[in-house]
Amino acid sequence: MSGRLEGKITIITGGTSGIGAATAEVFATEGAKVIIAGRSEAKGADLAKQLGANVIYQHADVTREEDIKALVDLAVKKFGRLDCMFNNAGGPDRGTIDTVTMEDFDYSMRLLLGSVVLGIKYAAAVMKPQGSGCIINNSSIAAHRTGQGGYLYSAAKAGVVHLTKVAGTQLGPFNIRVNSIAPGAIATPIFWGGSQKANTLSAEDNQRKMDKLMRSLANATPLPRAGLDKDIAHAALFLASDEGSFINCHDLVVDGGRTSLFYEKPPQK
Ligand code: NAD
């Protein structure tokens, strides 16, 4: 099957790396017009060029409300509508139980939960009068299990899952579906500090880190391989397509079965 998103106007935040970049490729291949948003101008422009005429890049830092508004404004100005908003951008949190400061809290919540709050706000403003739309938020298995991400990261992602449900109930009557995807152990640069850190390393160093990560993640799921960015892109495609049209308020776990594993209590100091 192809053309599953034919003519749909989509925005993907954090679209220059990992899951966001893979989703841009899959969405464009399926006929969507895609605005990828990110902070690395050169990388974004290169990727858009590589993915073809259906993909354009726009600078957006998701911690800035004006950037998210401008992103949605661009979709409307250029294409007249917005069919799918993928609130995907994210990165490592800051602070631990012992060291956390209110600055760490503000930073982490703004990046991981605030960006989703704003993405929903501005997407809904366009989708409500349109009478249709699909919003997908990137959560995490860290929302469901402990030990799968940082302290504040896990709390913020749990917030994303519940925010998704509340927004889906409020926007459902406008024919807007709000769902999240909870990836588990997907091999991307987030495991070595996020894409900004990856941008400072050579291609060889990034590849070495990726190869090592793929081996360790393959040992961490019941399935005999690491999760790939494309695995999440395909889940997003399903939710954004007409085949997902009765799915709302759902958190779709895509983790190769990782959350079903039994974890021993970590060793105590
Ligand atoms: P990644 O580092 O490859 O991609 C994250 C993207 O978000 C990058 O393009 C980064 O530049 C962007 N980003 C970060 N902060 C931003 C900001 N302030 N403004 C705009 N863009 C910003 O990592 P990924 O694994 O592809 O992560 C994508 C999403 O998936 C994140 O929300 C992450 O929390 C979530 N996730 C990933 C995994 C995993 O195993 N990789 C698991 C669970 C959840």
PDB file of C-alpha atoms and ligand atoms in Angstrom:
ATOM      1  CA  MET A   1       0.000   0.000   0.000  1.00  0.00           C
ATOM      2  CA  SER A   2       1.277   3.500  -0.690  1.00  0.00           C
ATOM      3  CA  GLY A   3      -0.117   7.025  -0.608  1.00  0.00           C
ATOM      4  CA  ARG A   4      -1.485   6.430   2.886  1.00  0.00           C
ATOM      5  CA  LEU A   5      -0.991  10.111   3.736  1.00  0.00           C
ATOM      6  CA  GLU A   6      -1.625  11.516   0.263  1.00  0.00           C
ATOM      7  CA  GLY A   7      -1.932  15.317   0.425  1.00  0.00           C
ATOM      8  CA  LYS A   8      -1.870  15.465   4.225  1.00  0.00           C
ATOM      9  CA  ILE A   9      -0.079  18.454   5.729  1.00  0.00           C
ATOM     10  CA  THR A  10       2.144  17.417   8.615  1.00  0.00           C
ATOM     11  CA  ILE A  11       4.570  18.966  11.095  1.00  0.00           C
ATOM     12  CA  ILE A  12       7.278  16.973  12.865  1.00  0.00           C
ATOM     13  CA  THR A  13       9.198  18.665  15.678  1.00  0.00           C
ATOM     14  CA  GLY A  14      12.737  17.446  16.293  1.00  0.00           C
ATOM     15  CA  GLY A  15      12.639  16.327  12.691  1.00  0.00           C
ATOM     16  CA  THR A  16      16.344  16.496  11.922  1.00  0.00           C
ATOM     17  CA  SER A  17      17.479  13.388  13.817  1.00  0.00           C
ATOM     18  CA  GLY A  18      16.471   9.919  14.957  1.00  0.00           C
ATOM     19  CA  ILE A  19      12.741   9.171  15.151  1.00  0.00           C
ATOM     20  CA  GLY A  20      11.714  12.577  13.749  1.00  0.00           C
ATOM     21  CA  ALA A  21      13.916  12.274  10.658  1.00  0.00           C
ATOM     22  CA  ALA A  22      12.780   8.684   9.994  1.00  0.00           C
ATOM     23  CA  THR A  23       9.142   9.754  10.333  1.00  0.00           C
ATOM     24  CA  ALA A  24       9.682  12.629   7.891  1.00  0.00           C
ATOM     25  CA  GLU A  25      11.008  10.153   5.337  1.00  0.00           C
ATOM     26  CA  VAL A  26       8.134   7.685   5.820  1.00  0.00           C
ATOM     27  CA  PHE A  27       5.455  10.429   5.798  1.00  0.00           C
ATOM     28  CA  ALA A  28       6.883  12.017   2.632  1.00  0.00           C
ATOM     29  CA  THR A  29       7.119   8.632   0.904  1.00  0.00           C
ATOM     30  CA  GLU A  30       3.428   8.103   1.716  1.00  0.00           C
ATOM     31  CA  GLY A  31       2.475  11.361   0.007  1.00  0.00           C
ATOM     32  CA  ALA A  32       2.377  13.822   2.912  1.00  0.00           C
ATOM     33  CA  LYS A  33       3.739  17.344   2.779  1.00  0.00           C
ATOM     34  CA  VAL A  34       6.094  17.559   5.740  1.00  0.00           C
ATOM     35  CA  ILE A  35       7.475  20.512   7.661  1.00  0.00           C
ATOM     36  CA  ILE A  36      10.437  19.315   9.695  1.00  0.00           C
ATOM     37  CA  ALA A  37      11.301  21.570  12.593  1.00  0.00           C
ATOM     38  CA  GLY A  38      14.557  21.712  14.463  1.00  0.00           C
ATOM     39  CA  ARG A  39      17.414  23.871  15.660  1.00  0.00           C
ATOM     40  CA  SER A  40      20.203  22.858  13.271  1.00  0.00           C
ATOM     41  CA  GLU A  41      19.721  25.027  10.171  1.00  0.00           C
ATOM     42  CA  ALA A  42      22.332  23.297   8.012  1.00  0.00           C
ATOM     43  CA  LYS A  43      21.305  19.781   8.998  1.00  0.00           C
ATOM     44  CA  GLY A  44      17.593  20.589   8.530  1.00  0.00           C
ATOM     45  CA  ALA A  45      18.084  22.175   5.131  1.00  0.00           C
ATOM     46  CA  ASP A  46      20.269  19.237   3.986  1.00  0.00           C
ATOM     47  CA  LEU A  47      17.770  16.663   5.153  1.00  0.00           C
ATOM     48  CA  ALA A  48      14.831  18.464   3.525  1.00  0.00           C
ATOM     49  CA  LYS A  49      16.748  18.565   0.250  1.00  0.00           C
ATOM     50  CA  GLN A  50      17.610  14.886   0.528  1.00  0.00           C
ATOM     51  CA  LEU A  51      13.970  13.893   1.225  1.00  0.00           C
ATOM     52  CA  GLY A  52      12.637  15.768  -1.794  1.00  0.00           C
ATOM     53  CA  ALA A  53      10.138  18.438  -2.730  1.00  0.00           C
ATOM     54  CA  ASN A  54       7.499  17.298  -0.206  1.00  0.00           C
ATOM     55  CA  VAL A  55       9.697  18.218   2.755  1.00  0.00           C
ATOM     56  CA  ILE A  56      10.630  21.681   4.002  1.00  0.00           C
ATOM     57  CA  TYR A  57      12.648  22.748   7.021  1.00  0.00           C
ATOM     58  CA  GLN A  58      11.739  25.477   9.503  1.00  0.00           C
ATOM     59  CA  HIS A  59      13.774  26.523  12.517  1.00  0.00           C
ATOM     60  CA  ALA A  60      11.939  25.913  15.797  1.00  0.00           C
ATOM     61  CA  ASP A  61      13.089  25.524  19.368  1.00  0.00           C
ATOM     62  CA  VAL A  62      10.173  23.755  21.044  1.00  0.00           C
ATOM     63  CA  THR A  63      10.841  25.449  24.378  1.00  0.00           C
ATOM     64  CA  ARG A  64       9.844  28.759  22.748  1.00  0.00           C
ATOM     65  CA  GLU A  65       6.123  29.358  22.346  1.00  0.00           C
ATOM     66  CA  GLU A  66       6.628  31.826  19.488  1.00  0.00           C
ATOM     67  CA  ASP A  67       8.570  29.190  17.501  1.00  0.00           C
ATOM     68  CA  ILE A  68       5.771  26.632  17.785  1.00  0.00           C
ATOM     69  CA  LYS A  69       3.173  29.228  16.834  1.00  0.00           C
ATOM     70  CA  ALA A  70       5.305  30.235  13.820  1.00  0.00           C
ATOM     71  CA  LEU A  71       5.553  26.594  12.762  1.00  0.00           C
ATOM     72  CA  VAL A  72       1.799  26.111  12.695  1.00  0.00           C
ATOM     73  CA  ASP A  73       1.358  29.545  11.038  1.00  0.00           C
ATOM     74  CA  LEU A  74       3.746  28.384   8.292  1.00  0.00           C
ATOM     75  CA  ALA A  75       1.661  25.260   7.594  1.00  0.00           C
ATOM     76  CA  VAL A  76      -1.470  27.379   7.259  1.00  0.00           C
ATOM     77  CA  LYS A  77       0.204  30.085   5.175  1.00  0.00           C
ATOM     78  CA  LYS A  78       1.858  27.643   2.806  1.00  0.00           C
ATOM     79  CA  PHE A  79      -0.709  24.835   2.603  1.00  0.00           C
ATOM     80  CA  GLY A  80      -3.924  26.272   4.083  1.00  0.00           C
ATOM     81  CA  ARG A  81      -4.351  23.549   6.739  1.00  0.00           C
ATOM     82  CA  LEU A  82      -2.712  21.164   9.193  1.00  0.00           C
ATOM     83  CA  ASP A  83      -3.631  17.466   9.273  1.00  0.00           C
ATOM     84  CA  CYS A  84      -1.036  15.987  11.593  1.00  0.00           C
ATOM     85  CA  MET A  85       1.163  17.440  14.313  1.00  0.00           C
ATOM     86  CA  PHE A  86       3.860  15.105  15.649  1.00  0.00           C
ATOM     87  CA  ASN A  87       5.168  16.564  18.917  1.00  0.00           C
ATOM     88  CA  ASN A  88       8.324  14.518  18.812  1.00  0.00           C
ATOM     89  CA  ALA A  89      11.248  16.711  19.924  1.00  0.00           C
ATOM     90  CA  GLY A  90      12.878  15.813  23.195  1.00  0.00           C
ATOM     91  CA  GLY A  91      16.171  15.074  24.842  1.00  0.00           C
ATOM     92  CA  PRO A  92      17.814  14.178  28.099  1.00  0.00           C
ATOM     93  CA  ASP A  93      16.552  15.838  31.289  1.00  0.00           C
ATOM     94  CA  ARG A  94      18.686  17.511  33.953  1.00  0.00           C
ATOM     95  CA  GLY A  95      19.240  16.630  37.595  1.00  0.00           C
ATOM     96  CA  THR A  96      18.867  13.569  39.815  1.00  0.00           C
ATOM     97  CA  ILE A  97      16.998  13.068  43.101  1.00  0.00           C
ATOM     98  CA  ASP A  98      20.044  14.370  44.960  1.00  0.00           C
ATOM     99  CA  THR A  99      21.130  17.224  42.703  1.00  0.00           C
ATOM    100  CA  VAL A 100      17.904  18.509  41.129  1.00  0.00           C
ATOM    101  CA  THR A 101      17.309  22.261  41.188  1.00  0.00           C
ATOM    102  CA  MET A 102      14.256  24.252  40.189  1.00  0.00           C
ATOM    103  CA  GLU A 103      16.245  25.370  37.120  1.00  0.00           C
ATOM    104  CA  ASP A 104      16.646  21.699  36.163  1.00  0.00           C
ATOM    105  CA  PHE A 105      12.935  21.189  36.766  1.00  0.00           C
ATOM    106  CA  ASP A 106      11.916  24.180  34.629  1.00  0.00           C
ATOM    107  CA  TYR A 107      14.285  23.148  31.817  1.00  0.00           C
ATOM    108  CA  SER A 108      13.231  19.485  31.782  1.00  0.00           C
ATOM    109  CA  MET A 109       9.486  20.115  32.052  1.00  0.00           C
ATOM    110  CA  ARG A 110       9.536  22.859  29.459  1.00  0.00           C
ATOM    111  CA  LEU A 111      11.400  20.667  26.980  1.00  0.00           C
ATOM    112  CA  LEU A 112       9.560  17.388  27.544  1.00  0.00           C
ATOM    113  CA  LEU A 113       6.050  18.396  28.631  1.00  0.00           C
ATOM    114  CA  GLY A 114       5.699  22.110  27.836  1.00  0.00           C
ATOM    115  CA  SER A 115       6.572  21.513  24.178  1.00  0.00           C
ATOM    116  CA  VAL A 116       3.681  19.048  23.922  1.00  0.00           C
ATOM    117  CA  VAL A 117       1.282  21.430  25.695  1.00  0.00           C
ATOM    118  CA  LEU A 118       2.179  24.139  23.157  1.00  0.00           C
ATOM    119  CA  GLY A 119       2.116  21.788  20.168  1.00  0.00           C
ATOM    120  CA  ILE A 120      -1.412  20.713  21.098  1.00  0.00           C
ATOM    121  CA  LYS A 121      -2.497  24.325  21.718  1.00  0.00           C
ATOM    122  CA  TYR A 122      -1.467  25.691  18.322  1.00  0.00           C
ATOM    123  CA  ALA A 123      -2.376  22.589  16.314  1.00  0.00           C
ATOM    124  CA  ALA A 124      -5.853  22.500  17.881  1.00  0.00           C
ATOM    125  CA  ALA A 125      -6.421  26.176  17.037  1.00  0.00           C
ATOM    126  CA  VAL A 126      -6.186  25.259  13.344  1.00  0.00           C
ATOM    127  CA  MET A 127      -7.718  21.782  13.501  1.00  0.00           C
ATOM    128  CA  LYS A 128     -10.873  22.819  15.413  1.00  0.00           C
ATOM    129  CA  PRO A 129     -12.266  25.131  12.704  1.00  0.00           C
ATOM    130  CA  GLN A 130     -11.088  22.627  10.103  1.00  0.00           C
ATOM    131  CA  GLY A 131     -13.130  19.895  11.823  1.00  0.00           C
ATOM    132  CA  SER A 132     -10.368  17.272  11.635  1.00  0.00           C
ATOM    133  CA  GLY A 133      -6.837  16.520  12.706  1.00  0.00           C
ATOM    134  CA  CYS A 134      -4.434  14.095  14.274  1.00  0.00           C
ATOM    135  CA  ILE A 135      -1.972  14.933  17.029  1.00  0.00           C
ATOM    136  CA  ILE A 136       0.727  12.454  18.005  1.00  0.00           C
ATOM    137  CA  ASN A 137       2.927  12.991  21.048  1.00  0.00           C
ATOM    138  CA  ASN A 138       6.163  11.167  21.702  1.00  0.00           C
ATOM    139  CA  SER A 139       6.010   9.665  25.186  1.00  0.00           C
ATOM    140  CA  SER A 140       8.252   6.817  26.369  1.00  0.00           C
ATOM    141  CA  ILE A 141       8.240   3.504  28.162  1.00  0.00           C
ATOM    142  CA  ALA A 142       9.799   5.602  30.941  1.00  0.00           C
ATOM    143  CA  ALA A 143       6.219   6.794  31.510  1.00  0.00           C
ATOM    144  CA  HIS A 144       5.211   3.235  32.406  1.00  0.00           C
ATOM    145  CA  ARG A 145       8.234   1.679  34.109  1.00  0.00           C
ATOM    146  CA  THR A 146      10.976   2.936  36.391  1.00  0.00           C
ATOM    147  CA  GLY A 147      14.605   2.622  35.365  1.00  0.00           C
ATOM    148  CA  GLN A 148      13.914   3.483  31.713  1.00  0.00           C
ATOM    149  CA  GLY A 149      14.971   7.135  31.758  1.00  0.00           C
ATOM    150  CA  GLY A 150      16.023  10.000  33.996  1.00  0.00           C
ATOM    151  CA  TYR A 151      14.129  11.109  37.109  1.00  0.00           C
ATOM    152  CA  LEU A 152      12.366  14.169  35.644  1.00  0.00           C
ATOM    153  CA  TYR A 153      12.358  12.662  32.131  1.00  0.00           C
ATOM    154  CA  SER A 154      10.196   9.796  33.408  1.00  0.00           C
ATOM    155  CA  ALA A 155       7.809  12.114  35.257  1.00  0.00           C
ATOM    156  CA  ALA A 156       7.480  14.421  32.235  1.00  0.00           C
ATOM    157  CA  LYS A 157       6.775  11.506  29.887  1.00  0.00           C
ATOM    158  CA  ALA A 158       4.108  10.164  32.286  1.00  0.00           C
ATOM    159  CA  GLY A 159       2.634  13.665  32.030  1.00  0.00           C
ATOM    160  CA  VAL A 160       2.652  13.394  28.236  1.00  0.00           C
ATOM    161  CA  VAL A 161       0.652  10.142  28.366  1.00  0.00           C
ATOM    162  CA  HIS A 162      -2.058  11.598  30.588  1.00  0.00           C
ATOM    163  CA  LEU A 163      -2.095  14.964  28.811  1.00  0.00           C
ATOM    164  CA  THR A 164      -2.730  13.000  25.603  1.00  0.00           C
ATOM    165  CA  LYS A 165      -5.803  11.352  27.125  1.00  0.00           C
ATOM    166  CA  VAL A 166      -7.232  14.580  28.504  1.00  0.00           C
ATOM    167  CA  ALA A 167      -6.634  16.441  25.226  1.00  0.00           C
ATOM    168  CA  GLY A 168      -8.136  13.558  23.232  1.00  0.00           C
ATOM    169  CA  THR A 169     -11.346  13.693  25.247  1.00  0.00           C
ATOM    170  CA  GLN A 170     -11.618  17.475  24.828  1.00  0.00           C
ATOM    171  CA  LEU A 171     -10.703  17.558  21.143  1.00  0.00           C
ATOM    172  CA  GLY A 172     -12.448  14.340  20.088  1.00  0.00           C
ATOM    173  CA  PRO A 173     -15.802  16.133  19.565  1.00  0.00           C
ATOM    174  CA  PHE A 174     -14.023  18.276  16.933  1.00  0.00           C
ATOM    175  CA  ASN A 175     -12.885  15.111  15.133  1.00  0.00           C
ATOM    176  CA  ILE A 176      -9.329  15.637  16.343  1.00  0.00           C
ATOM    177  CA  ARG A 177      -7.564  12.504  17.563  1.00  0.00           C
ATOM    178  CA  VAL A 178      -4.797  12.797  20.134  1.00  0.00           C
ATOM    179  CA  ASN A 179      -2.545   9.798  20.711  1.00  0.00           C
ATOM    180  CA  SER A 180       0.960   9.136  21.937  1.00  0.00           C
ATOM    181  CA  ILE A 181       3.627   6.612  21.070  1.00  0.00           C
ATOM    182  CA  ALA A 182       5.802   5.147  23.821  1.00  0.00           C
ATOM    183  CA  PRO A 183       9.063   4.055  22.202  1.00  0.00           C
ATOM    184  CA  GLY A 184      11.279   1.642  24.072  1.00  0.00           C
ATOM    185  CA  ALA A 185      14.996   1.494  23.557  1.00  0.00           C
ATOM    186  CA  ILE A 186      15.172   2.785  19.996  1.00  0.00           C
ATOM    187  CA  ALA A 187      18.727   3.239  18.712  1.00  0.00           C
ATOM    188  CA  THR A 188      19.143   7.009  18.256  1.00  0.00           C
ATOM    189  CA  PRO A 189      21.635   9.652  19.417  1.00  0.00           C
ATOM    190  CA  ILE A 190      19.457  10.379  22.479  1.00  0.00           C
ATOM    191  CA  PHE A 191      21.455   7.598  24.178  1.00  0.00           C
ATOM    192  CA  TRP A 192      24.706   9.561  23.841  1.00  0.00           C
ATOM    193  CA  GLY A 193      23.419  12.999  24.789  1.00  0.00           C
ATOM    194  CA  GLY A 194      20.964  13.858  21.990  1.00  0.00           C
ATOM    195  CA  SER A 195      21.446  15.163  18.483  1.00  0.00           C
ATOM    196  CA  GLN A 196      23.162  18.417  19.508  1.00  0.00           C
ATOM    197  CA  LYS A 197      25.929  16.386  21.157  1.00  0.00           C
ATOM    198  CA  ALA A 198      26.029  14.053  18.115  1.00  0.00           C
ATOM    199  CA  ASN A 199      26.522  17.103  15.864  1.00  0.00           C
ATOM    200  CA  THR A 200      29.817  17.812  17.649  1.00  0.00           C
ATOM    201  CA  LEU A 201      31.233  14.326  16.917  1.00  0.00           C
ATOM    202  CA  SER A 202      32.656  12.914  13.697  1.00  0.00           C
ATOM    203  CA  ALA A 203      30.556  10.595  11.504  1.00  0.00           C
ATOM    204  CA  GLU A 204      32.894   7.729  12.488  1.00  0.00           C
ATOM    205  CA  ASP A 205      32.486   8.402  16.219  1.00  0.00           C
ATOM    206  CA  ASN A 206      28.703   8.561  15.874  1.00  0.00           C
ATOM    207  CA  GLN A 207      28.712   5.307  13.907  1.00  0.00           C
ATOM    208  CA  ARG A 208      30.876   3.605  16.554  1.00  0.00           C
ATOM    209  CA  LYS A 209      28.456   4.706  19.270  1.00  0.00           C
ATOM    210  CA  MET A 210      25.494   3.544  17.200  1.00  0.00           C
ATOM    211  CA  ASP A 211      27.026   0.082  16.558  1.00  0.00           C
ATOM    212  CA  LYS A 212      27.753  -0.400  20.259  1.00  0.00           C
ATOM    213  CA  LEU A 213      24.257   0.797  21.192  1.00  0.00           C
ATOM    214  CA  MET A 214      22.591  -1.544  18.683  1.00  0.00           C
ATOM    215  CA  ARG A 215      24.383  -4.505  20.278  1.00  0.00           C
ATOM    216  CA  SER A 216      23.431  -3.566  23.832  1.00  0.00           C
ATOM    217  CA  LEU A 217      19.784  -2.755  22.986  1.00  0.00           C
ATOM    218  CA  ALA A 218      19.428  -6.083  21.163  1.00  0.00           C
ATOM    219  CA  ASN A 219      20.168  -7.728  24.525  1.00  0.00           C
ATOM    220  CA  ALA A 220      17.570  -5.601  26.296  1.00  0.00           C
ATOM    221  CA  THR A 221      14.372  -6.707  24.548  1.00  0.00           C
ATOM    222  CA  PRO A 222      12.684 -10.101  24.075  1.00  0.00           C
ATOM    223  CA  LEU A 223      13.079  -9.645  20.298  1.00  0.00           C
ATOM    224  CA  PRO A 224      16.605 -10.330  19.036  1.00  0.00           C
ATOM    225  CA  ARG A 225      17.317  -6.830  17.698  1.00  0.00           C
ATOM    226  CA  ALA A 226      17.435  -3.200  18.727  1.00  0.00           C
ATOM    227  CA  GLY A 227      14.463  -0.927  18.057  1.00  0.00           C
ATOM    228  CA  LEU A 228      14.978   1.338  15.044  1.00  0.00           C
ATOM    229  CA  ASP A 229      13.766   4.867  14.348  1.00  0.00           C
ATOM    230  CA  LYS A 230      11.709   3.427  11.462  1.00  0.00           C
ATOM    231  CA  ASP A 231       9.782   1.211  13.916  1.00  0.00           C
ATOM    232  CA  ILE A 232       8.369   4.346  15.533  1.00  0.00           C
ATOM    233  CA  ALA A 233       7.895   6.098  12.177  1.00  0.00           C
ATOM    234  CA  HIS A 234       5.661   3.230  11.035  1.00  0.00           C
ATOM    235  CA  ALA A 235       3.593   3.435  14.220  1.00  0.00           C
ATOM    236  CA  ALA A 236       3.177   7.188  13.595  1.00  0.00           C
ATOM    237  CA  LEU A 237       2.173   6.449   9.992  1.00  0.00           C
ATOM    238  CA  PHE A 238      -0.555   4.073  11.184  1.00  0.00           C
ATOM    239  CA  LEU A 239      -1.915   6.624  13.674  1.00  0.00           C
ATOM    240  CA  ALA A 240      -1.803   9.483  11.134  1.00  0.00           C
ATOM    241  CA  SER A 241      -3.399   7.478   8.332  1.00  0.00           C
ATOM    242  CA  ASP A 242      -7.120   6.803   7.816  1.00  0.00           C
ATOM    243  CA  GLU A 243      -6.526   3.296   9.197  1.00  0.00           C
ATOM    244  CA  GLY A 244      -6.063   4.888  12.618  1.00  0.00           C
ATOM    245  CA  SER A 245      -9.233   6.961  12.389  1.00  0.00           C
ATOM    246  CA  PHE A 246     -10.984   5.419  15.430  1.00  0.00           C
ATOM    247  CA  ILE A 247      -7.937   5.512  17.679  1.00  0.00           C
ATOM    248  CA  ASN A 248      -7.993   8.326  20.226  1.00  0.00           C
ATOM    249  CA  CYS A 249      -6.478   8.920  23.698  1.00  0.00           C
ATOM    250  CA  HIS A 250      -4.211   5.904  23.223  1.00  0.00           C
ATOM    251  CA  ASP A 251      -0.573   5.419  24.192  1.00  0.00           C
ATOM    252  CA  LEU A 252       0.872   2.957  21.687  1.00  0.00           C
ATOM    253  CA  VAL A 253       3.824   1.122  23.231  1.00  0.00           C
ATOM    254  CA  VAL A 254       6.425   0.133  20.617  1.00  0.00           C
ATOM    255  CA  ASP A 255       9.214  -1.562  22.529  1.00  0.00           C
ATOM    256  CA  GLY A 256       9.784  -5.101  21.232  1.00  0.00           C
ATOM    257  CA  GLY A 257       8.258  -6.368  24.476  1.00  0.00           C
ATOM    258  CA  ARG A 258      10.726  -4.608  26.764  1.00  0.00           C
ATOM    259  CA  THR A 259       8.098  -3.436  29.265  1.00  0.00           C
ATOM    260  CA  SER A 260       6.966  -7.042  29.730  1.00  0.00           C
ATOM    261  CA  LEU A 261      10.368  -8.126  31.019  1.00  0.00           C
ATOM    262  CA  PHE A 262      10.730  -8.650  34.732  1.00  0.00           C
ATOM    263  CA  TYR A 263      13.296  -6.362  36.335  1.00  0.00           C
ATOM    264  CA  GLU A 264      15.263  -7.254  39.441  1.00  0.00           C
ATOM    265  CA  LYS A 265      15.565  -4.579  42.103  1.00  0.00           C
ATOM    266  CA  PRO A 266      18.728  -2.610  41.278  1.00  0.00           C
ATOM    267  CA  PRO A 267      21.653  -3.259  43.638  1.00  0.00           C
ATOM    268  CA  GLN A 268      21.492  -1.008  46.727  1.00  0.00           C
ATOM    269  CA  LYS A 269      24.488   1.057  47.781  1.00  0.00           C
TER     270      LYS A 269
HETATM  271  P1  NAD B   1      17.273  12.296  18.881  1.00  0.00           P
HETATM  272  O1  NAD B   1      18.190  12.966  19.811  1.00  0.00           O
HETATM  273  O2  NAD B   1      17.837  11.576  17.719  1.00  0.00           O
HETATM  274  O3  NAD B   1      16.161  13.299  18.338  1.00  0.00           O
HETATM  275  C1  NAD B   1      15.547  14.265  19.163  1.00  0.00           C
HETATM  276  C2  NAD B   1      15.276  15.482  18.322  1.00  0.00           C
HETATM  277  O4  NAD B   1      14.658  16.503  19.149  1.00  0.00           O
HETATM  278  C3  NAD B   1      16.570  16.079  17.773  1.00  0.00           C
HETATM  279  O5  NAD B   1      16.375  16.503  16.448  1.00  0.00           O
HETATM  280  C4  NAD B   1      16.807  17.262  18.710  1.00  0.00           C
HETATM  281  O6  NAD B   1      17.599  18.266  18.128  1.00  0.00           O
HETATM  282  C5  NAD B   1      15.384  17.706  18.931  1.00  0.00           C
HETATM  283  N1  NAD B   1      15.280  18.630  20.062  1.00  0.00           N
HETATM  284  C6  NAD B   1      15.744  18.488  21.316  1.00  0.00           C
HETATM  285  N2  NAD B   1      15.511  19.608  22.020  1.00  0.00           N
HETATM  286  C7  NAD B   1      14.867  20.474  21.181  1.00  0.00           C
HETATM  287  C8  NAD B   1      14.365  21.787  21.307  1.00  0.00           C
HETATM  288  N3  NAD B   1      14.466  22.484  22.446  1.00  0.00           N
HETATM  289  N4  NAD B   1      13.758  22.347  20.222  1.00  0.00           N
HETATM  290  C9  NAD B   1      13.652  21.683  19.064  1.00  0.00           C
HETATM  291  N5  NAD B   1      14.129  20.439  18.871  1.00  0.00           N
HETATM  292  C10 NAD B   1      14.723  19.853  19.920  1.00  0.00           C
HETATM  293  O7  NAD B   1      16.412  11.269  19.785  1.00  0.00           O
HETATM  294  P2  NAD B   1      15.106  10.397  19.448  1.00  0.00           P
HETATM  295  O8  NAD B   1      15.305   9.111  20.163  1.00  0.00           O
HETATM  296  O9  NAD B   1      14.784  10.413  18.013  1.00  0.00           O
HETATM  297  O10 NAD B   1      14.009  11.216  20.273  1.00  0.00           O
HETATM  298  C11 NAD B   1      12.766  11.641  19.733  1.00  0.00           C
HETATM  299  C12 NAD B   1      11.710  11.553  20.812  1.00  0.00           C
HETATM  300  O11 NAD B   1      11.521  10.180  21.181  1.00  0.00           O
HETATM  301  C13 NAD B   1      12.038  12.295  22.106  1.00  0.00           C
HETATM  302  O12 NAD B   1      10.895  12.957  22.599  1.00  0.00           O
HETATM  303  C14 NAD B   1      12.417  11.168  23.046  1.00  0.00           C
HETATM  304  O13 NAD B   1      12.221  11.509  24.402  1.00  0.00           O
HETATM  305  C15 NAD B   1      11.494  10.072  22.578  1.00  0.00           C
HETATM  306  N6  NAD B   1      11.881   8.727  22.982  1.00  0.00           N
HETATM  307  C16 NAD B   1      12.980   8.116  22.440  1.00  0.00           C
HETATM  308  C17 NAD B   1      13.305   6.836  22.866  1.00  0.00           C
HETATM  309  C18 NAD B   1      14.488   6.089  22.326  1.00  0.00           C
HETATM  310  O14 NAD B   1      14.713   4.951  22.774  1.00  0.00           O
HETATM  311  N7  NAD B   1      15.244   6.626  21.383  1.00  0.00           N
HETATM  312  C19 NAD B   1      12.528   6.185  23.834  1.00  0.00           C
HETATM  313  C20 NAD B   1      11.434   6.842  24.352  1.00  0.00           C
HETATM  314  C21 NAD B   1      11.114   8.110  23.918  1.00  0.00           C
END
